[in-house]
Short mmCIF file of C-alpha atoms in Angstrom, two decimals:
data_model
loop_
_atom_site.label_atom_id
_atom_site.label_comp_id
_atom_site.label_asym_id
_atom_site.label_seq_id
_atom_site.Cartn_x
_atom_site.Cartn_y
_atom_site.Cartn_z
CA MET A 1 0.00 0.00 0.00
CA PHE A 2 1.00 3.63 -0.33
CA TYR A 3 0.11 6.99 1.20
CA LYS A 4 -1.68 9.77 -0.66
CA GLY A 5 1.49 11.86 -0.57
CA GLU A 6 3.27 9.24 -2.68
CA ILE A 7 0.78 9.45 -5.56
CA PRO A 8 -0.14 13.13 -6.04
CA PHE A 9 -0.34 12.85 -9.83
CA ILE A 10 -2.80 9.94 -9.67
CA ARG A 11 -5.12 12.25 -7.75
CA LEU A 12 -4.45 15.19 -10.10
CA ILE A 13 -4.87 13.33 -13.39
CA VAL A 14 -8.51 12.42 -12.60
CA PRO A 15 -9.87 16.01 -12.81
CA LEU A 16 -7.67 16.61 -15.87
CA ILE A 17 -9.24 13.64 -17.68
CA ILE A 18 -12.75 14.74 -16.63
CA GLY A 19 -12.05 18.23 -17.98
CA ILE A 20 -10.75 16.84 -21.30
CA VAL A 21 -13.80 14.57 -21.69
CA LEU A 22 -16.16 17.48 -20.94
CA GLY A 23 -14.27 19.68 -23.40
CA PHE A 24 -14.45 17.06 -26.15
CA TYR A 25 -18.13 16.11 -25.79
CA PHE A 26 -19.62 19.38 -24.51
CA GLY A 27 -17.04 21.95 -25.58
CA SER A 28 -18.03 25.36 -26.88
CA GLY A 29 -15.99 28.39 -27.84
CA GLU A 30 -18.72 30.82 -26.75
CA PHE A 31 -17.90 30.83 -23.03
CA LEU A 32 -14.18 30.27 -23.34
CA PHE A 33 -13.32 33.79 -22.17
CA PHE A 34 -15.33 33.37 -18.95
CA LEU A 35 -13.82 29.94 -18.30
CA GLU A 36 -10.31 31.32 -18.76
CA PHE A 37 -11.22 34.09 -16.31
CA GLY A 38 -12.39 31.38 -13.88
CA LEU A 39 -9.10 29.57 -14.45
CA THR A 40 -7.19 32.70 -13.48
CA LEU A 41 -9.45 33.17 -10.46
CA PHE A 42 -8.82 29.64 -9.15
CA LEU A 43 -5.09 30.08 -9.68
CA GLY A 44 -5.23 33.25 -7.62
CA LEU A 45 -7.21 31.48 -4.89
CA ILE A 46 -4.61 28.67 -4.79
CA ILE A 47 -1.75 31.17 -4.44
CA ILE A 48 -3.59 33.17 -1.72
CA SER A 49 -4.54 29.97 0.15
CA ASN A 50 -0.90 28.91 0.26
CA LEU A 51 0.21 32.34 1.46
CA VAL A 52 -2.30 32.43 4.35
CA TYR A 53 -2.26 28.66 5.01
CA LYS A 54 -1.07 28.93 8.62
CA GLN A 55 -2.64 32.26 9.51
CA ALA A 56 -6.10 31.20 8.36
CA ASN A 57 -5.76 27.74 9.94
CA LEU A 58 -6.44 26.15 6.55
CA PHE A 59 -4.65 23.00 7.71
CA LYS A 60 -7.89 22.30 9.59
CA ARG A 61 -9.82 22.59 6.32
CA ARG A 62 -7.38 21.15 3.83
CA TRP A 63 -10.24 20.17 1.56
CA ILE A 64 -10.67 23.86 0.61
CA LEU A 65 -7.23 24.09 -0.99
CA GLY A 66 -7.71 20.64 -2.53
CA LEU A 67 -11.03 21.76 -4.02
CA PHE A 68 -9.42 24.84 -5.59
CA VAL A 69 -6.59 22.75 -7.07
CA HIS A 70 -8.93 20.09 -8.50
CA LEU A 71 -11.29 22.68 -10.00
CA PHE A 72 -8.31 24.52 -11.49
CA ILE A 73 -7.03 21.34 -13.15
CA LEU A 74 -10.51 20.34 -14.35
CA LEU A 75 -10.96 23.76 -15.97
CA THR A 76 -7.46 23.51 -17.43
CA GLY A 77 -8.38 20.20 -19.10
CA TYR A 78 -11.56 21.73 -20.52
CA VAL A 79 -9.90 24.92 -21.74
CA ILE A 80 -6.89 23.30 -23.44
CA THR A 81 -9.21 20.80 -25.17
CA VAL A 82 -11.45 23.55 -26.53
CA ARG A 83 -8.47 25.78 -27.35
CA GLN A 84 -6.88 23.05 -29.46
CA ALA A 85 -10.16 22.19 -31.21
CA ASP A 86 -10.09 23.69 -34.70
CA LEU A 87 -13.90 23.52 -34.91
CA TYR A 88 -14.22 26.39 -32.42
CA ASN A 89 -11.69 28.60 -34.19
CA LEU A 90 -13.30 31.52 -36.07
CA GLN A 91 -10.69 31.05 -38.80
CA TYR A 92 -11.57 27.37 -39.37
CA PHE A 93 -11.39 26.88 -43.13
CA ALA A 94 -14.69 24.97 -43.34
CA ASN A 95 -16.61 27.99 -41.97
CA GLY A 96 -16.34 29.65 -45.40
CA GLU A 97 -15.69 28.86 -49.03
CA SER A 98 -12.43 29.11 -50.93
CA ASP A 99 -11.47 28.68 -54.58
CA ALA A 100 -8.22 27.05 -53.49
CA LEU A 101 -6.41 26.14 -50.29
CA ILE A 102 -2.74 26.32 -49.37
CA VAL A 103 -1.89 23.45 -47.05
CA ARG A 104 1.21 22.05 -45.36
CA VAL A 105 1.89 18.32 -45.13
CA THR A 106 2.06 17.51 -41.41
CA ASN A 107 2.85 13.80 -41.46
CA GLU A 108 4.65 11.27 -43.57
CA PRO A 109 2.51 10.56 -46.67
CA GLN A 110 0.98 7.06 -46.88
CA LEU A 111 0.75 5.32 -50.26
CA THR A 112 -1.86 2.55 -50.61
CA GLY A 113 -2.05 1.21 -54.14
CA ASP A 114 -2.32 4.30 -56.33
CA ILE A 115 -3.82 6.51 -53.59
CA LEU A 116 -1.48 8.84 -51.70
CA ARG A 117 -2.93 10.20 -48.44
CA LEU A 118 -1.61 13.39 -46.87
CA GLU A 119 -2.52 14.74 -43.45
CA THR A 120 -2.32 18.49 -43.87
CA SER A 121 -2.71 21.73 -41.95
CA VAL A 122 -4.62 24.43 -43.84
CA LYS A 123 -2.74 27.75 -43.87
CA GLN A 124 -4.49 29.99 -46.38
CA GLY A 125 -7.67 30.18 -48.42
CA ILE A 126 -7.73 31.85 -51.83
CA ILE A 127 -10.88 33.71 -52.94
CA ASN A 128 -10.86 35.74 -56.16
CA LYS A 129 -7.04 35.65 -56.18
CA ALA A 130 -6.92 37.17 -52.68
CA ASN A 131 -5.39 35.26 -49.75
CA LYS A 132 -6.98 34.98 -46.32
CA LYS A 133 -5.56 33.30 -43.23
CA VAL A 134 -7.42 30.14 -42.21
CA SER A 135 -6.72 27.16 -39.96
CA GLY A 136 -7.71 23.54 -39.47
CA LYS A 137 -6.68 20.08 -40.64
CA LEU A 138 -7.61 18.33 -43.86
CA LEU A 139 -7.02 14.80 -45.18
CA VAL A 140 -6.00 14.95 -48.85
CA ALA A 141 -6.27 11.77 -50.97
CA ILE A 142 -4.45 11.99 -54.31
CA LYS A 143 -5.00 9.65 -57.26
CA SER A 144 -1.41 9.11 -58.42
CA ASP A 145 -0.30 8.60 -61.99
CA SER A 146 1.25 5.12 -62.14
CA LEU A 147 3.73 6.19 -64.85
CA ASN A 148 4.78 9.40 -63.09
CA PRO A 149 3.78 9.09 -59.41
CA VAL A 150 3.65 12.23 -57.31
CA LEU A 151 6.12 12.48 -54.41
CA PHE A 152 5.59 14.60 -51.31
CA THR A 153 7.27 14.70 -47.91
CA TYR A 154 6.58 16.19 -44.50
CA GLY A 155 6.68 20.00 -44.52
CA ASP A 156 5.81 20.49 -48.21
CA LEU A 157 3.58 23.51 -48.92
CA VAL A 158 1.06 22.75 -51.67
CA MET A 159 -2.01 24.31 -53.28
CA ILE A 160 -5.17 22.26 -53.85
CA PRO A 161 -8.74 23.01 -55.02
CA GLY A 162 -11.05 24.36 -52.32
CA LYS A 163 -13.46 21.44 -52.56
CA TYR A 164 -13.83 19.00 -49.66
CA ASN A 165 -16.42 16.92 -47.83
CA LYS A 166 -17.11 15.79 -44.29
CA VAL A 167 -15.65 12.43 -43.35
CA ASP A 168 -18.45 9.84 -43.56
CA PRO A 169 -19.36 7.64 -40.57
CA PRO A 170 -19.27 3.84 -41.05
CA PHE A 171 -22.22 2.56 -43.10
CA ASN A 172 -22.39 -0.82 -41.35
CA PRO A 173 -21.40 -2.01 -37.85
CA SER A 174 -18.53 -4.22 -39.04
CA GLU A 175 -16.84 -1.41 -40.96
CA PHE A 176 -13.81 0.33 -39.47
CA ASN A 177 -14.85 3.67 -37.98
CA PHE A 178 -12.48 5.86 -39.99
CA MET A 179 -14.33 9.01 -38.94
CA ALA A 180 -13.76 8.33 -35.22
CA TYR A 181 -10.08 7.61 -35.95
CA LEU A 182 -9.65 10.94 -37.77
CA ILE A 183 -11.50 12.86 -35.05
CA THR A 184 -8.75 11.88 -32.59
CA LYS A 185 -6.44 13.82 -34.93
CA GLN A 186 -9.00 16.66 -35.27
CA ILE A 187 -9.56 15.92 -38.94
CA TYR A 188 -13.21 16.43 -39.89
CA GLN A 189 -12.90 17.10 -43.62
CA GLN A 190 -11.31 15.24 -46.53
CA CYS A 191 -10.87 15.78 -50.25
CA PHE A 192 -10.18 13.51 -53.22
CA ILE A 193 -8.20 14.99 -56.11
CA ASN A 194 -6.19 13.88 -59.11
CA GLN A 195 -2.44 14.32 -59.30
CA ASN A 196 -2.73 17.15 -61.83
CA GLN A 197 -4.90 19.18 -59.41
CA ILE A 198 -2.18 19.67 -56.79
CA ARG A 199 0.69 22.14 -57.08
CA LEU A 200 3.89 22.13 -55.05
CA LEU A 201 4.72 25.64 -53.78
CA LYS A 202 7.65 25.09 -51.44
CA LYS A 203 9.51 22.21 -49.82
CA GLY A 204 10.82 21.85 -46.27
CA THR A 205 8.59 24.34 -44.41
CA GLY A 206 7.85 22.07 -41.43
CA ASN A 207 9.48 21.67 -38.03
CA LYS A 208 13.20 21.05 -38.55
CA ILE A 209 13.46 18.44 -35.78
CA ILE A 210 10.53 16.42 -37.13
CA SER A 211 11.85 16.76 -40.69
CA PHE A 212 15.22 15.44 -39.57
CA SER A 213 13.67 12.56 -37.62
CA LEU A 214 11.46 11.43 -40.51
CA GLN A 215 14.33 11.70 -42.98
CA LEU A 216 16.54 9.65 -40.68
CA ARG A 217 13.78 7.06 -40.25
CA ARG A 218 13.41 6.78 -44.05
CA GLN A 219 17.14 6.13 -44.33
CA LEU A 220 16.99 3.45 -41.63
CA VAL A 221 13.96 1.82 -43.27
CA ALA A 222 15.87 1.79 -46.58
CA LYS A 223 18.73 0.04 -44.76
CA PHE A 224 16.38 -2.78 -43.73
CA TYR A 225 15.15 -3.17 -47.32
CA GLN A 226 18.73 -3.21 -48.60
CA TYR A 227 19.96 -6.05 -46.39
CA LEU A 228 16.76 -8.02 -45.64
CA LYS A 229 15.93 -9.74 -48.92
CA ASN A 230 12.34 -10.66 -48.06
CA LYS A 231 10.08 -7.58 -48.34
CA GLU A 232 7.67 -8.88 -45.69
CA ALA A 233 10.59 -9.33 -43.27
CA ALA A 234 11.91 -5.84 -44.03
CA ALA A 235 8.42 -4.34 -43.54
CA LEU A 236 8.03 -6.13 -40.19
CA ALA A 237 11.50 -5.05 -39.01
CA SER A 238 10.66 -1.44 -39.94
CA THR A 239 7.43 -1.72 -37.94
CA LEU A 240 8.84 -3.49 -34.89
CA ILE A 241 11.85 -1.24 -34.41
CA LEU A 242 10.99 2.09 -36.07
CA GLY A 243 7.19 2.19 -35.95
CA TYR A 244 7.00 2.49 -39.78
CA ARG A 245 3.86 0.52 -40.67
CA ALA A 246 3.21 1.76 -44.21
CA ASN A 247 4.33 -1.43 -45.98
CA LEU A 248 2.77 -4.07 -43.71
CA SER A 249 0.53 -6.53 -45.57
CA LYS A 250 -3.04 -7.21 -44.47
CA GLU A 251 -2.13 -10.88 -43.98
CA ILE A 252 0.56 -10.19 -41.39
CA ILE A 253 -1.63 -7.67 -39.53
CA SER A 254 -4.44 -10.25 -39.42
CA ALA A 255 -2.07 -12.94 -38.11
CA TYR A 256 -0.82 -10.76 -35.25
CA ALA A 257 -4.35 -9.57 -34.41
CA LYS A 258 -5.90 -13.05 -34.30
CA THR A 259 -3.09 -14.50 -32.20
CA GLY A 260 -3.19 -11.76 -29.56
CA THR A 261 0.29 -10.43 -30.39
CA MET A 262 -0.78 -7.16 -32.02
CA HIS A 263 0.97 -5.23 -29.25
CA ILE A 264 4.30 -6.38 -30.71
CA LEU A 265 3.64 -4.33 -33.87
CA SER A 266 3.27 -1.14 -31.84
CA VAL A 267 6.53 0.53 -30.91
CA SER A 268 5.96 0.96 -27.18
CA GLY A 269 7.42 0.71 -23.71
CA MET A 270 8.91 -2.72 -24.43
CA HIS A 271 11.03 -1.28 -27.22
CA VAL A 272 12.14 1.73 -25.18
CA GLY A 273 12.83 -0.62 -22.26
CA ILE A 274 15.23 -2.67 -24.38
CA VAL A 275 17.13 0.49 -25.37
CA PHE A 276 17.24 1.45 -21.69
CA LEU A 277 18.46 -1.99 -20.54
CA VAL A 278 21.28 -2.03 -23.10
CA LEU A 279 22.43 1.47 -22.14
CA ASN A 280 22.06 0.71 -18.45
CA ALA A 281 24.37 -2.30 -18.80
CA LEU A 282 26.95 -0.43 -20.90
CA LEU A 283 27.09 2.58 -18.58
CA LYS A 284 27.13 0.63 -15.30
CA PRO A 285 30.82 1.51 -14.60
CA LEU A 286 29.98 5.23 -14.75
CA ARG A 287 27.33 4.94 -12.03
CA LYS A 288 29.91 3.62 -9.56
CA ILE A 289 31.57 7.06 -9.60
CA ARG A 290 29.33 9.68 -7.98
CA LYS A 291 30.54 12.56 -10.20
CA LEU A 292 29.78 10.57 -13.37
CA ARG A 293 26.23 9.54 -12.42
CA ILE A 294 24.76 12.70 -13.92
CA LEU A 295 26.70 12.08 -17.16
CA SER A 296 25.33 8.52 -17.26
CA ALA A 297 21.79 9.80 -16.71
CA PHE A 298 22.22 12.43 -19.45
CA ILE A 299 23.44 9.82 -21.97
CA ILE A 300 20.59 7.40 -21.18
CA ILE A 301 17.85 10.06 -21.31
CA SER A 302 19.25 11.63 -24.50
CA THR A 303 19.47 8.26 -26.26
CA VAL A 304 15.97 7.22 -25.17
CA TRP A 305 14.53 10.47 -26.56
CA PHE A 306 16.59 10.09 -29.73
CA TYR A 307 14.95 6.68 -30.18
CA ALA A 308 11.56 8.30 -29.54
CA MET A 309 12.37 10.86 -32.23
CA ILE A 310 13.17 8.32 -34.96
CA THR A 311 9.95 6.44 -34.20
CA GLY A 312 7.87 9.56 -34.84
CA PHE A 313 7.18 10.56 -31.22
CA SER A 314 4.29 8.10 -30.88
CA PRO A 315 2.27 8.49 -27.63
CA SER A 316 3.32 5.06 -26.29
CA VAL A 317 7.02 5.75 -26.90
CA CYS A 318 6.74 9.24 -25.38
CA ARG A 319 4.98 7.76 -22.35
CA ALA A 320 7.79 5.27 -21.85
CA ALA A 321 10.46 7.92 -22.49
CA VAL A 322 8.91 10.32 -19.96
CA MET A 323 8.52 7.60 -17.33
CA LEU A 324 12.07 6.29 -17.84
CA SER A 325 13.42 9.83 -17.66
CA PHE A 326 11.88 10.23 -14.21
CA VAL A 327 13.16 6.80 -13.14
CA VAL A 328 16.72 7.60 -14.27
CA LEU A 329 16.69 11.03 -12.61
CA GLY A 330 15.23 9.56 -9.42
CA LYS A 331 17.89 6.87 -9.18
CA THR A 332 20.62 9.37 -10.03
CA PHE A 333 19.66 11.57 -7.09
CA ASN A 334 18.76 8.61 -4.82
CA LYS A 335 15.04 9.31 -4.73
CA ASP A 336 12.40 6.59 -4.36
CA LEU A 337 9.58 7.12 -6.83
CA ASN A 338 6.23 5.33 -6.75
CA THR A 339 5.64 3.43 -10.03
CA TYR A 340 1.95 4.37 -10.23
CA ASN A 341 2.85 8.01 -9.74
CA LEU A 342 5.48 7.80 -12.51
CA LEU A 343 2.85 6.42 -14.87
CA ALA A 344 0.44 9.22 -13.91
CA ILE A 345 3.16 11.89 -14.34
CA SER A 346 3.91 10.79 -17.90
CA ALA A 347 0.20 10.70 -18.81
CA PHE A 348 -0.43 14.06 -17.12
CA PHE A 349 2.20 15.94 -19.13
CA LEU A 350 1.38 14.17 -22.40
CA LEU A 351 -2.27 15.15 -21.99
CA LEU A 352 -1.35 18.73 -21.15
CA TYR A 353 0.69 18.84 -24.35
CA ASN A 354 -2.08 17.25 -26.44
CA PRO A 355 -5.39 16.47 -24.70
CA TYR A 356 -6.54 14.55 -27.79
CA ASN A 357 -4.03 11.82 -26.90
CA LEU A 358 -6.75 10.62 -24.52
CA LEU A 359 -8.89 9.60 -27.51
CA ASP A 360 -6.08 7.68 -29.20
CA VAL A 361 -6.61 3.89 -29.09
CA GLY A 362 -2.88 3.19 -28.81
CA PHE A 363 -2.57 5.65 -25.93
CA GLN A 364 -5.45 4.02 -24.04
CA LEU A 365 -4.24 0.46 -24.62
CA SER A 366 -0.68 1.38 -23.72
CA TYR A 367 -1.56 2.85 -20.33
CA LEU A 368 -4.06 0.13 -19.48
CA ALA A 369 -1.51 -2.57 -20.38
CA VAL A 370 1.23 -0.99 -18.26
CA PHE A 371 -1.16 -0.53 -15.35
CA GLY A 372 -2.15 -4.19 -15.68
CA LEU A 373 1.49 -5.28 -15.65
CA ILE A 374 2.24 -3.21 -12.56
CA TYR A 375 -0.87 -4.11 -10.58
CA PHE A 376 -2.03 -7.56 -11.71
CA HIS A 377 1.26 -9.30 -12.55
CA PRO A 378 2.61 -9.67 -8.98
CA LYS A 379 -0.79 -10.83 -7.74
CA ILE A 380 -1.16 -13.46 -10.47
CA TYR A 381 2.49 -14.51 -10.29
CA HIS A 382 2.36 -15.13 -6.52
CA LEU A 383 -0.63 -17.44 -6.85
CA PHE A 384 1.84 -20.29 -7.40
CA TYR A 385 5.35 -20.96 -6.14
CA ILE A 386 7.55 -22.87 -8.62
CA LYS A 387 11.03 -24.04 -7.64
CA ASN A 388 12.33 -24.84 -11.13
CA LYS A 389 13.88 -21.69 -12.63
CA ILE A 390 12.87 -22.42 -16.23
CA ALA A 391 9.28 -23.29 -15.27
CA ASP A 392 9.20 -20.21 -13.01
CA SER A 393 10.30 -17.98 -15.91
CA ILE A 394 7.59 -19.46 -18.12
CA TRP A 395 4.99 -18.90 -15.39
CA SER A 396 6.21 -15.32 -14.87
CA TYR A 397 5.72 -14.47 -18.54
CA THR A 398 2.36 -16.26 -18.54
CA ALA A 399 1.36 -14.05 -15.61
CA LEU A 400 2.51 -11.01 -17.62
CA SER A 401 0.33 -12.00 -20.58
CA LEU A 402 -2.66 -12.65 -18.30
CA ALA A 403 -2.16 -9.31 -16.53
CA ALA A 404 -1.97 -7.34 -19.79
CA GLN A 405 -4.97 -9.19 -21.25
CA LEU A 406 -7.06 -8.72 -18.10
CA SER A 407 -6.53 -4.96 -18.14
CA THR A 408 -7.11 -4.47 -21.88
CA PHE A 409 -9.60 -7.08 -23.09
CA PRO A 410 -12.80 -4.99 -22.53
CA ILE A 411 -11.51 -2.04 -24.53
CA SER A 412 -9.84 -4.34 -27.10
CA ILE A 413 -13.16 -6.08 -27.73
CA TYR A 414 -14.85 -2.68 -28.10
CA TYR A 415 -12.39 -1.48 -30.73
CA PHE A 416 -11.43 -4.70 -32.53
CA HIS A 417 -14.51 -6.92 -31.96
CA GLN A 418 -12.54 -10.13 -31.44
CA PHE A 419 -10.84 -12.13 -28.71
CA PRO A 420 -7.69 -14.22 -29.41
CA VAL A 421 -8.24 -17.65 -27.84
CA TYR A 422 -4.62 -18.79 -28.01
CA PHE A 423 -3.02 -15.52 -26.85
CA LEU A 424 -1.07 -17.29 -24.07
CA ILE A 425 0.47 -19.85 -26.40
CA SER A 426 1.33 -17.34 -29.13
CA ASN A 427 2.88 -14.86 -26.69
CA LEU A 428 5.00 -17.56 -25.09
CA LEU A 429 6.19 -18.91 -28.44
CA VAL A 430 7.19 -15.52 -29.89
CA LEU A 431 8.76 -14.14 -26.70
CA LEU A 432 12.30 -15.31 -27.46
CA PRO A 433 12.36 -14.61 -31.23
CA VAL A 434 10.82 -11.14 -30.86
CA SER A 435 13.33 -10.24 -28.14
CA LEU A 436 16.15 -11.40 -30.42
CA ILE A 437 14.67 -9.42 -33.33
CA MET A 438 14.60 -6.27 -31.19
CA TYR A 439 18.17 -6.60 -29.91
CA ALA A 440 19.55 -7.63 -33.31
CA GLY A 441 17.50 -4.98 -35.14
CA ILE A 442 18.65 -2.08 -32.96
CA THR A 443 22.25 -3.34 -33.24
CA PHE A 444 21.84 -3.63 -37.03
CA LEU A 445 20.67 -0.03 -37.36
CA PHE A 446 23.59 1.54 -35.55
CA ILE A 447 26.41 -0.92 -36.22
CA PRO A 448 29.34 0.88 -37.89
CA TRP A 449 31.06 -2.17 -39.45
CA LEU A 450 29.79 -2.90 -42.95
CA ILE A 451 31.25 -6.40 -42.92
CA LEU A 452 28.71 -7.46 -40.25
CA LEU A 453 25.62 -6.01 -41.94
CA LYS A 454 25.05 -8.85 -44.44
CA PRO A 455 25.20 -11.76 -41.93
CA LEU A 456 23.18 -9.82 -39.36
CA GLY A 457 20.64 -8.86 -42.04
CA TYR A 458 20.36 -12.51 -43.10
CA PHE A 459 19.87 -13.57 -39.46
CA LEU A 460 17.12 -10.97 -38.98
CA ASN A 461 15.45 -11.96 -42.24
CA GLN A 462 15.29 -15.66 -41.32
CA LEU A 463 14.25 -15.01 -37.71
CA ILE A 464 11.34 -12.80 -38.75
CA LEU A 465 10.13 -15.30 -41.37
CA TRP A 466 10.31 -18.10 -38.79
CA THR A 467 8.35 -16.02 -36.26
CA ASN A 468 5.68 -15.26 -38.87
CA LYS A 469 5.35 -18.98 -39.68
CA ILE A 470 4.60 -19.70 -36.00
CA LEU A 471 1.85 -17.06 -35.93
CA TYR A 472 0.38 -18.16 -39.27
CA PHE A 473 0.20 -21.71 -37.87
CA ILE A 474 -1.60 -20.56 -34.70
CA GLU A 475 -3.93 -18.34 -36.75
CA ASP A 476 -4.99 -21.38 -38.81
CA LEU A 477 -5.83 -23.48 -35.76
CA PRO A 478 -9.55 -24.16 -35.12
CA PHE A 479 -11.29 -21.42 -33.10
CA SER A 480 -8.10 -19.30 -33.05
CA SER A 481 -10.20 -16.21 -32.36
CA ILE A 482 -13.76 -15.33 -31.42
CA SER A 483 -14.90 -12.69 -33.90
CA GLY A 484 -17.96 -10.50 -34.28
CA ILE A 485 -18.15 -9.39 -30.64
CA TRP A 486 -19.93 -6.05 -30.40
CA ILE A 487 -20.19 -4.07 -27.16
CA SER A 488 -21.02 -0.43 -26.48
CA LYS A 489 -19.00 2.10 -24.48
CA SER A 490 -21.32 1.67 -21.51
CA GLU A 491 -20.91 -2.12 -21.68
CA TYR A 492 -17.10 -2.08 -21.71
CA THR A 493 -17.21 0.50 -18.89
CA LEU A 494 -19.42 -1.91 -16.90
CA LEU A 495 -16.91 -4.68 -17.62
CA TYR A 496 -14.16 -2.61 -16.01
CA PHE A 497 -16.40 -1.92 -13.00
CA LEU A 498 -17.08 -5.65 -12.78
CA ILE A 499 -13.34 -6.45 -12.83
CA ALA A 500 -12.69 -3.77 -10.20
CA GLY A 501 -15.54 -5.13 -8.06
CA ILE A 502 -14.24 -8.70 -8.21
CA ILE A 503 -10.73 -7.52 -7.25
CA TRP A 504 -12.08 -5.37 -4.40
CA THR A 505 -14.14 -8.29 -3.08
CA ALA A 506 -11.16 -10.66 -3.29
CA LEU A 507 -8.86 -8.22 -1.48
CA SER A 508 -11.47 -7.50 1.20
CA ALA A 509 -12.01 -11.22 1.79
CA LYS A 510 -8.24 -11.71 2.07
CA LYS A 511 -7.96 -8.94 4.69
CA ILE A 512 -10.82 -10.41 6.73
CA GLY A 513 -9.31 -13.89 6.49
#
């Protein structure tokens, strides 16, 4: 157990999440000025309460200061959500008509067949040859010419026709809800144009750090394709290690989804953890010298964030990078940090930076999985005591899989409508090869000796193909997954309450016994 003082951010993140949810579902730009005034007022009350804490005997009514703090954070969540919502901006491009739009490419373009999709930020609208400043995000789908395909990169400034449509909702229950996915990115409009309707105005106008990271990632992806002869193996290596999923086939995605190993395809805390463990082992001699501990911490944190950069700053990687940064700093200065609080700190700051992270499926699954590993794993693992070290290791990883599945299965069913029956078997079988792929892949990317690239590339190629064969075999087994499960938000929420109730009852019974 822990005291309230050990987990301040767990208590603070609750009103922040409530504020973000209220801002997303009930947000309005009309009263934003008054809410910001209220935000300033609560901040002033918090400052005054701290200044007169002893004189006014507020320690006898600590709830007053707590109330001010929680209301301040709740309003902060609401305000930042509404502030970042393009729909409430008076300059939102869809509020008026334009003959043409000038947009900037804000993400790496995705080519599917002959359709190139660009996520863009609208900068200007053109009406009767006059420019006006507008804002908002727009998904642009371009029909490419197969003989002379169009090429765009992050940061390109282009001009397109001013014709667009609202993103359609799914027309049947089994269809992927593309509209809901785009809303998490604040994209409400899309347009379909031919290649000859788009005009490149200027290249390289985006953020220099992001441009550099995406360019570096493209070079590293090209390195995989150069030395891994099988394209499916190269695509999987690019996904596992760099988070580059553009070239993954539908077959491999289906195999990982139906076997309960989809989490492997998401660059997440596991990947950042491997980078951390390698660095931690290499820099162990530095930590023995007090004066060099800070240097060791700086190297580890810098490298972890460099890895986050080349993977595109995905929410799960940023979460792991933030949490590990606090862990490294805490150990460097000999501070004991509560794990739950570390998790809440990383989520708190990521949500402050972008409240729409809360709506991201990967973000939700990542935090639920980590919480499950922290909370459920020790409880499941200690159900049995096994003397044999090998059997104990197998049981420990089985407990990990059960813990992660227990904490994520309600929301996974809601989003993906299926349950992998053989998830324990598949996770156990791919544990060793995937770990080897990660270590070998990261080594492959940064190894300076050309003579080792071919044999290491061949090893990676064969290991990935072998791993895929295992998952294809499990996928083809009878009843490998239960599909067509449909639950509502209220139903998966009730499932979580049911799980919490069962755990509470079990813990209460244990205390009484």
